[in-house]
XYZ file of C-alpha atoms in Angstrom:
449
model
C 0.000 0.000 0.000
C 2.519 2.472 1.040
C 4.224 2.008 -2.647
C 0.924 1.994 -4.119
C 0.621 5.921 -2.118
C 4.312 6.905 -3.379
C 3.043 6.314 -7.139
C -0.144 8.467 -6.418
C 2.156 10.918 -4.843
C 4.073 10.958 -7.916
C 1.322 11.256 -10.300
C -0.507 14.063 -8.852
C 3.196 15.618 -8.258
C 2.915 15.001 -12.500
C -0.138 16.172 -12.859
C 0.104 19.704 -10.494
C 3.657 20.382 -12.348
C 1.994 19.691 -15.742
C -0.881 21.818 -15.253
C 1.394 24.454 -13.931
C 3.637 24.240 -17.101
C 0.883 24.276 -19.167
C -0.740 27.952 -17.522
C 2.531 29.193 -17.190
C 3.494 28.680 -21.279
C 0.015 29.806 -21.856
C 1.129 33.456 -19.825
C 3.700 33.451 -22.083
C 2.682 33.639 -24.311
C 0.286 36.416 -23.765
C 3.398 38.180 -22.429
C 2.338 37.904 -18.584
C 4.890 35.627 -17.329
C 7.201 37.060 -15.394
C 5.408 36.574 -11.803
C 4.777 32.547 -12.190
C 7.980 32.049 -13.457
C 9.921 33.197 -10.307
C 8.061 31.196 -8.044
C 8.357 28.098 -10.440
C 11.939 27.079 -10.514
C 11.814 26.589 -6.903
C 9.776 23.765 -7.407
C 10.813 22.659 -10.641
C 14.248 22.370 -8.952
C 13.002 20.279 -6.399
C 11.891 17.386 -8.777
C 13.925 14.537 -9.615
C 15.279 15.024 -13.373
C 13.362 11.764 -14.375
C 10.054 13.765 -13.289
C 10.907 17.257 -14.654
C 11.629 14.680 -18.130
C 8.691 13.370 -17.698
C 6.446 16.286 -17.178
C 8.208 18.619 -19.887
C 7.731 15.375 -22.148
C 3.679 15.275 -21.974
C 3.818 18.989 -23.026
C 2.216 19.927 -26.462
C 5.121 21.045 -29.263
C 3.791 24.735 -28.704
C 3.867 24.624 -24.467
C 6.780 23.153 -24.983
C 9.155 25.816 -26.779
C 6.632 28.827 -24.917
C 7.887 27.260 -21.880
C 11.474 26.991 -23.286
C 11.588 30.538 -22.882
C 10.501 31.560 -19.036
C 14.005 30.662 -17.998
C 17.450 28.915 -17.668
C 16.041 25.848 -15.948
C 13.127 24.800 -18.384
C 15.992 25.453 -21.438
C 18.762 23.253 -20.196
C 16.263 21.133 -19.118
C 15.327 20.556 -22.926
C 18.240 20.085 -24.224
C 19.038 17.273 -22.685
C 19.454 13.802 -23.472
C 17.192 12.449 -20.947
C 14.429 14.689 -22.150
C 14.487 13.827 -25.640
C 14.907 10.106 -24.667
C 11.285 10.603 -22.532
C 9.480 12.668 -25.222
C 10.638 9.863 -28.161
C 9.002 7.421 -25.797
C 5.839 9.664 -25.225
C 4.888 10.559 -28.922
C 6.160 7.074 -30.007
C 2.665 5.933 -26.906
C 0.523 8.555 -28.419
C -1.900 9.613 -30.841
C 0.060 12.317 -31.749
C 3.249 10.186 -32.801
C 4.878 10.852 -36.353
C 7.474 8.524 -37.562
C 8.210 8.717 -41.003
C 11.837 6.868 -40.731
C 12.746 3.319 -41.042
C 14.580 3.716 -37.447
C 12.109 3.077 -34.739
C 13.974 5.315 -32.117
C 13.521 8.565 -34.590
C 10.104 10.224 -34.391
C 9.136 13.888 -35.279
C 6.309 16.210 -34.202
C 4.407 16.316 -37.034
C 4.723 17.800 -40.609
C 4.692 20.678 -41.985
C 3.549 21.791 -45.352
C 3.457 24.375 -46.801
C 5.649 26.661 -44.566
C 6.124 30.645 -44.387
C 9.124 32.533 -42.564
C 8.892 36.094 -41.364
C 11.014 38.531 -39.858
C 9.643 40.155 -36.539
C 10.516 43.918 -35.394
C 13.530 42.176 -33.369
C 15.498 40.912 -36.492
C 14.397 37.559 -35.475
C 13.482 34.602 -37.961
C 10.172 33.362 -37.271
C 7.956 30.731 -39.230
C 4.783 29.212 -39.685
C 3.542 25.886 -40.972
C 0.588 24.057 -41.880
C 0.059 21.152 -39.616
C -0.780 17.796 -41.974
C -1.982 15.984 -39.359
C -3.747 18.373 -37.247
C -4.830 20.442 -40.343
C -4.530 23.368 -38.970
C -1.781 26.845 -39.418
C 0.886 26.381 -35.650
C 2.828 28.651 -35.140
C 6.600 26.997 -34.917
C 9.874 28.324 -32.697
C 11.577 31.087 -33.622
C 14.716 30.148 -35.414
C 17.042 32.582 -32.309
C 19.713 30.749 -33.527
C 20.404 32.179 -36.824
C 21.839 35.386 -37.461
C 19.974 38.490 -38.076
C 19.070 38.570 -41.782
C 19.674 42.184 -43.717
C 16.080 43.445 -44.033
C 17.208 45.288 -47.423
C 17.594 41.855 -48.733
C 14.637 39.703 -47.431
C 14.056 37.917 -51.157
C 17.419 36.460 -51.408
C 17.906 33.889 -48.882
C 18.025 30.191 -50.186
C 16.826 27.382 -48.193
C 16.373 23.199 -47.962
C 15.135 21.437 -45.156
C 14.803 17.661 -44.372
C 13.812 15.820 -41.251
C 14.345 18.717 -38.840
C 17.083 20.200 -40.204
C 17.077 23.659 -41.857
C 20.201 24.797 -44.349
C 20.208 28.507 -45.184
C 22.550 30.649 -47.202
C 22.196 33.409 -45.147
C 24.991 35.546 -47.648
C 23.849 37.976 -50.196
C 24.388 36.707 -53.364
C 23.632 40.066 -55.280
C 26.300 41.499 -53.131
C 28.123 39.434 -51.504
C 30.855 36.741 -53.405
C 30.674 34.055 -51.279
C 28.622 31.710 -49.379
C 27.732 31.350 -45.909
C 26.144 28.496 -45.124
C 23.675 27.686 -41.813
C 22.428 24.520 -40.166
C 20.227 24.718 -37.513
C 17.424 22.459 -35.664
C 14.782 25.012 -34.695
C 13.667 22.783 -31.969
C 16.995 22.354 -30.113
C 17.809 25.415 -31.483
C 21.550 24.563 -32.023
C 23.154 25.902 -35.380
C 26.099 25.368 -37.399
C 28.150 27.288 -39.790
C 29.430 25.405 -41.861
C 33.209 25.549 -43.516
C 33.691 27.415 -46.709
C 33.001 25.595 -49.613
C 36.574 24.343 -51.825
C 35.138 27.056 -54.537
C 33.635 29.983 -52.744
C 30.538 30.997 -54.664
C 26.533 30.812 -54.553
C 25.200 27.069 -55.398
C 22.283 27.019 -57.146
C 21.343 23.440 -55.726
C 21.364 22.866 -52.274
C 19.776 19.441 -50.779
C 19.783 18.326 -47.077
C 19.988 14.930 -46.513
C 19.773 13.180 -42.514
C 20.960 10.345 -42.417
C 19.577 8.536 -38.613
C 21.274 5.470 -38.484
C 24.659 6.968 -38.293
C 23.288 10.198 -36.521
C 24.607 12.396 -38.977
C 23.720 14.353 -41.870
C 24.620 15.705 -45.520
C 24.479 18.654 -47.904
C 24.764 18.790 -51.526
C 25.627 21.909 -53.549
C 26.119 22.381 -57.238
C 26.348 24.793 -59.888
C 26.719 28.752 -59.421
C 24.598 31.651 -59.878
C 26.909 34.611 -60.969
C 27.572 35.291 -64.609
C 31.499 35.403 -65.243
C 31.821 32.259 -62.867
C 31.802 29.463 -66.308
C 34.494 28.076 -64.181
C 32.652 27.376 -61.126
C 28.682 26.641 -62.904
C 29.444 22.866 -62.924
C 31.122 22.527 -59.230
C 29.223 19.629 -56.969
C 30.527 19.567 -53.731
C 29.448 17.324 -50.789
C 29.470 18.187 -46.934
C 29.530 15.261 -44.143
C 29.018 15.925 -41.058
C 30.946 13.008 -39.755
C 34.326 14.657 -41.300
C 33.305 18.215 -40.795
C 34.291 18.790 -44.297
C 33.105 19.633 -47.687
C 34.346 16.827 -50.513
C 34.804 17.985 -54.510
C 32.717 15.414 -56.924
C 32.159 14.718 -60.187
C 31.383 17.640 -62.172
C 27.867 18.876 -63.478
C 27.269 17.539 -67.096
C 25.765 19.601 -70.366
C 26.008 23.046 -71.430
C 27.291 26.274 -68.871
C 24.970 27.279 -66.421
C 22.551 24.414 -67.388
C 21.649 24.327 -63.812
C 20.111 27.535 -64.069
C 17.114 27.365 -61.758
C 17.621 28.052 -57.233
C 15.962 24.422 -55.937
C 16.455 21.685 -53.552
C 16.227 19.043 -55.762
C 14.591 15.419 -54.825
C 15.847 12.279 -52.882
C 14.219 9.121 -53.761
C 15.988 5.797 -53.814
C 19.863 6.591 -53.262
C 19.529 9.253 -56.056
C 19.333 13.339 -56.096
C 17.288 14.931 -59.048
C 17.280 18.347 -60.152
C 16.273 20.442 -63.388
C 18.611 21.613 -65.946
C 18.377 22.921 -69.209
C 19.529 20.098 -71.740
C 21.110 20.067 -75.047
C 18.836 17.147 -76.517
C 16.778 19.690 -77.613
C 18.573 20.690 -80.609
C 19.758 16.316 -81.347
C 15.593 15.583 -80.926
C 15.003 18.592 -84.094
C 16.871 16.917 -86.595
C 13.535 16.976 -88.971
C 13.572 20.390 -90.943
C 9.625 19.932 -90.651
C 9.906 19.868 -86.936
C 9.381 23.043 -84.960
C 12.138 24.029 -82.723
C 12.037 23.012 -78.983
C 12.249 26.315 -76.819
C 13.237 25.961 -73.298
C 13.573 22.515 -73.302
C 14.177 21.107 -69.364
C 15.168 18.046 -68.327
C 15.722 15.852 -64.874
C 19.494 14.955 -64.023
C 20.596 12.286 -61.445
C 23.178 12.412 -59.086
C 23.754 8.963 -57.785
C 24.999 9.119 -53.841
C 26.538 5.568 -54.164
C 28.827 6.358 -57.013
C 29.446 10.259 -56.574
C 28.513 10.670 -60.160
C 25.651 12.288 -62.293
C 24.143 10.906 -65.024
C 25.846 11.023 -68.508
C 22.818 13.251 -69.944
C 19.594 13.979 -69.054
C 16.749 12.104 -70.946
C 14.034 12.766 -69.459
C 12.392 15.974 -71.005
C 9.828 17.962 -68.867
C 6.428 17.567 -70.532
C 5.088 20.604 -71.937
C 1.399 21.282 -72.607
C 1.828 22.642 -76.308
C 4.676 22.722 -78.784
C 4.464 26.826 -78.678
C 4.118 26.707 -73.682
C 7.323 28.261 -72.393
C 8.295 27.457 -68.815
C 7.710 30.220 -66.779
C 8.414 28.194 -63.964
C 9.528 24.660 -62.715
C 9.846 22.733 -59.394
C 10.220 19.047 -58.833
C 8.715 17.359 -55.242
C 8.694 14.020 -54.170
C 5.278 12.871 -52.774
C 4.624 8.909 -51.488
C 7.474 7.793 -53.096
C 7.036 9.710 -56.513
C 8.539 12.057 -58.079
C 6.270 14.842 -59.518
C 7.041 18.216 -61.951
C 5.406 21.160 -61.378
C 5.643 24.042 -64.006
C 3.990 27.330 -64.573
C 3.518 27.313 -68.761
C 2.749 30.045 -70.833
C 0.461 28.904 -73.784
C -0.320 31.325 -76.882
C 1.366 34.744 -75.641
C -0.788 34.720 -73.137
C -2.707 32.811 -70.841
C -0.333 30.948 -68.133
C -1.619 26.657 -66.645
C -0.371 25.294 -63.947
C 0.865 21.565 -65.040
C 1.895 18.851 -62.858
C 3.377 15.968 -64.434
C 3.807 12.428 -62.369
C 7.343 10.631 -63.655
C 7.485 6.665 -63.798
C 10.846 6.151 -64.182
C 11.055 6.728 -67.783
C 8.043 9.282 -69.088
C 5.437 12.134 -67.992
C 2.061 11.444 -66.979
C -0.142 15.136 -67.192
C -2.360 14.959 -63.748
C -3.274 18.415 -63.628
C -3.559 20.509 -66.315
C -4.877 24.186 -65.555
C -5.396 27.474 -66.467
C -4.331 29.879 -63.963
C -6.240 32.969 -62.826
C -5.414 36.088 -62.056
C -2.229 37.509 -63.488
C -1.384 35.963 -67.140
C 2.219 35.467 -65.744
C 3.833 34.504 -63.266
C 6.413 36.276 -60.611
C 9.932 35.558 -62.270
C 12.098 37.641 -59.253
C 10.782 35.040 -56.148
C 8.726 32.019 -56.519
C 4.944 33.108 -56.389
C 3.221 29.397 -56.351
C 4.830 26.521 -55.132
C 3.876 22.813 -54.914
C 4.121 20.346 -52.004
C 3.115 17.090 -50.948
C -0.042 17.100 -48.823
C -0.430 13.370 -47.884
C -1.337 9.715 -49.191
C -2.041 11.005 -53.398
C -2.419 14.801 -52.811
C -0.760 18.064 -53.771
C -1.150 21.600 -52.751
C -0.641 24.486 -54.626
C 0.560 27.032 -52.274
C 0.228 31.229 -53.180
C 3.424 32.664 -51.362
C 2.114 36.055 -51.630
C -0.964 35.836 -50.778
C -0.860 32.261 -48.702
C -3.319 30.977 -50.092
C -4.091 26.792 -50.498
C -5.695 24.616 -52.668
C -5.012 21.284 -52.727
C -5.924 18.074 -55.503
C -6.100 14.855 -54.658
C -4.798 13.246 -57.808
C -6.862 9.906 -57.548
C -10.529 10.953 -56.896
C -9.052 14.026 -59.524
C -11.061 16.555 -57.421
C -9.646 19.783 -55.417
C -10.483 21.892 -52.929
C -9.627 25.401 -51.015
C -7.824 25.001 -47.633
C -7.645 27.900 -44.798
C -4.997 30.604 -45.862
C -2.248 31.484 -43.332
C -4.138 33.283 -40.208
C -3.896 37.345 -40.647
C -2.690 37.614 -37.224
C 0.867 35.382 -37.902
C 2.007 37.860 -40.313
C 0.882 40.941 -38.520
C 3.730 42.908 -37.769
C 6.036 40.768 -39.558
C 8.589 41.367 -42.961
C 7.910 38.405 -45.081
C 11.143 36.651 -46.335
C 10.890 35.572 -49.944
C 13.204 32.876 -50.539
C 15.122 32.432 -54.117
C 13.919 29.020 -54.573
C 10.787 27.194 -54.030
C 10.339 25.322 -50.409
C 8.358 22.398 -51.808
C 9.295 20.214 -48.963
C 7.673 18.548 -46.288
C 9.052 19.459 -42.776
C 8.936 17.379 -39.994
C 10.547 19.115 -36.724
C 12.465 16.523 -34.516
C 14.369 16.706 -31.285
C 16.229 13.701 -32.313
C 18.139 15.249 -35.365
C 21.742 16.257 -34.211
C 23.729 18.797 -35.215
């Protein structure tokens, strides 16, 4: 009996702590903290550390980093191994849990897609995303650990993101020569800057890549984005984590600057695909009948394995007439698929949105529309940008005015999602990144800088 009374004890010493976190990240965030939290860490500091785990554990993800910041002892507290060890095993026994890895130990806390980053009145990087699972815009923690971006520049930052990692080149590339190159885990909020690349320049390809099983992660550049650099367009080079070092491999194939286009590419299967302009165009027009291909775009492969890309690039984006022009193109990756999708300008005129499914060796057209509004499309930043948006759906996401609509690609139906709420922008500078974000985020305490 008297154990059965120390587990009681224990539980309601749980639940009282819980409920107290809970209030106390709730005055928070309403900015009427500061009285609570000085009587709290008294007796926060008089729980074992397997309770204050345990408690800080069963927090929701938004509690969670609003009680982060009340004081010292909740953020050491996170940033422990303990803790993370406790919340794995909590979302891992809940309804909540998110595992979207092969290793059993790594879970996330949800994902995130599309998402939107601001800059508040502080010169701080803050972000929203739009929860899959709950359905629903959150809020997400302010990224503190990256530098303070130039506001005159808020449209020229270029990011990639995979399984709670974030990679930014935070460097001006309309003014500045070189890279500079940030990791961070916006949950742990730890960051890295990484070592200058072997040839200093601005990538136009940037991919993250986590790998779990070795704890560890990797980041792919290629190409370069500043005329006069013919030298440096075809440079792939290849950061591990485990050496702390970047590694020079094979060169980029076809003509200069064929990798023309900021993106992130796509990871499926041991390989890395990306657009580039191809020079098949001119070998497929050998007919003096047949009209000239304009702005032909293909997919090339970078094979992990072997280091190498592919000899050429075969695979020719579909186009909806023989007169479209891209306007834009992104490729995503959605259940395991690989997926185009391009703005096309038809007839001098009238812009579609076209998304393309690719089986390995042709185009299949699954959406095929004409856009409204404007008859083209925003050339500086990307304007619309598509993103997986679960089991056989894809949203097409307005960056300006964050807006959704999303098609489910098997029942071939859409329908209008809830825009970003007015109130997460208010007061905000909205950063429009160089490349498209068409990635799925899923924020983890597990991935390691």
């Amino acid at each position: 009996m008297e154990g059965d009374s120390n587990s009681d004890d224990t539980n309601s010493t749980m639940l009282n702590m819980y409920t107290t976190l809970a209030d106390l990240s709730m005055q928070e965030s309403l900015g009427k903290a500061s009285a609570m939290s000085k009587a709290t860490p008294a007796l926060w500091d008089a729980l074992p550390q397997e309770l204050e785990d345990k408690v800080l554990a069963n927090l929701r993800l938004q509690e969670l980093y609003r009680t982060r910041a009340v004081c010292k002892s909740f953020r050491q507290a996170i940033h422990r191994h303990t803790f993370r060890h406790a919340r794995r095993q909590f979302l891992m026994s809940s309804s909540i849990c998110s595992s979207s890895s092969s290793i059993p130990s790594h879970v996330h806390e949800g994902s995130f897609s599309p998402i939107v980053l601001f800059v508040n009145p502080l010169g701080i990087w803050e972000w929203s995303g739009y929860h899959l699972e709950l359905q629903k815009w959150i809020k997400l923690p302010t990224l503190s650990c990256l530098p303070a971006p130039d506001r005159r520049v808020l449209k020229n930052f270029f990011v990639a993101g995979c399984d709670g990692l974030l990679c930014i080149n935070i460097a001006n590339p309309f003014e500045r020569s070189v890279e500079k190159l940030m990791v961070c885990n916006p949950l742990t909020q730890s960051s890295l800057e990484l070592p200058p690349l072997n040839y200093r320049r601005h990538p136009v390809l940037l991919h993250v890549l986590v790998d779990h099983a070795n704890n560890s992660f990797m980041i792919l550049v290629a190409g370069s984005s500043s005329m006069g650099s013919e030298h440096l367009c075809r440079k792939t080079e290849v950061y591990d984590s485990l050496t702390s070092s970047w590694e020079v491999v094979a060169d980029l194939p076809g003509p200069d600057f064929g990798l023309n286009e900021y993106q992130v590419g796509v990871h499926l299967n041991g390989i890395i695909y990306c657009i580039v302009l191809t020079s098949q165009a001119e070998d497929e027009a050998d007919d003096d009948d047949a009209a000239p291909i304009q702005c032909c775009k293909g997919l090339l492969a970078y094979s992990l394995k072997d280091k190498t890309w592919s000899s050429n690039s075969s695979y020719i984006l579909p186009r909806l007439s023989s007169d479209a022009t891209f306007a834009t193109t992104q490729l995503l990756e959605c259940n395991g698929s690989i997926y185009v999708f391009s703005e096309q300008e038809l007839y001098g005129s009238h812009v579609h949105f076209c998304i393309a499914k690719f089986d390995g060796s042709d185009w299949t057209v699954v959406v095929n529309e004409k856009r409204k509004g404007y008859s083209r499309g925003l050339l500086v930043y990307p304007e619309y940008v598509c993103l997986a948006h679960g089991e056989g759906k894809l949203c097409i996401f307005n960056a300006v005015e964050h807006t959704m609509v999303v098609y489910d690609i098997n029942s071939n139906t859409k329908e209008s999602l809830t825009p970003l709420p007015v109130e997460h922008s208010a007061g905000m500078s909205k950063v429009h990144t160089l490349n498209p974000l068409p990635f799925v985020f899923r924020p983890s305490f597990d991935t390691a800088i």
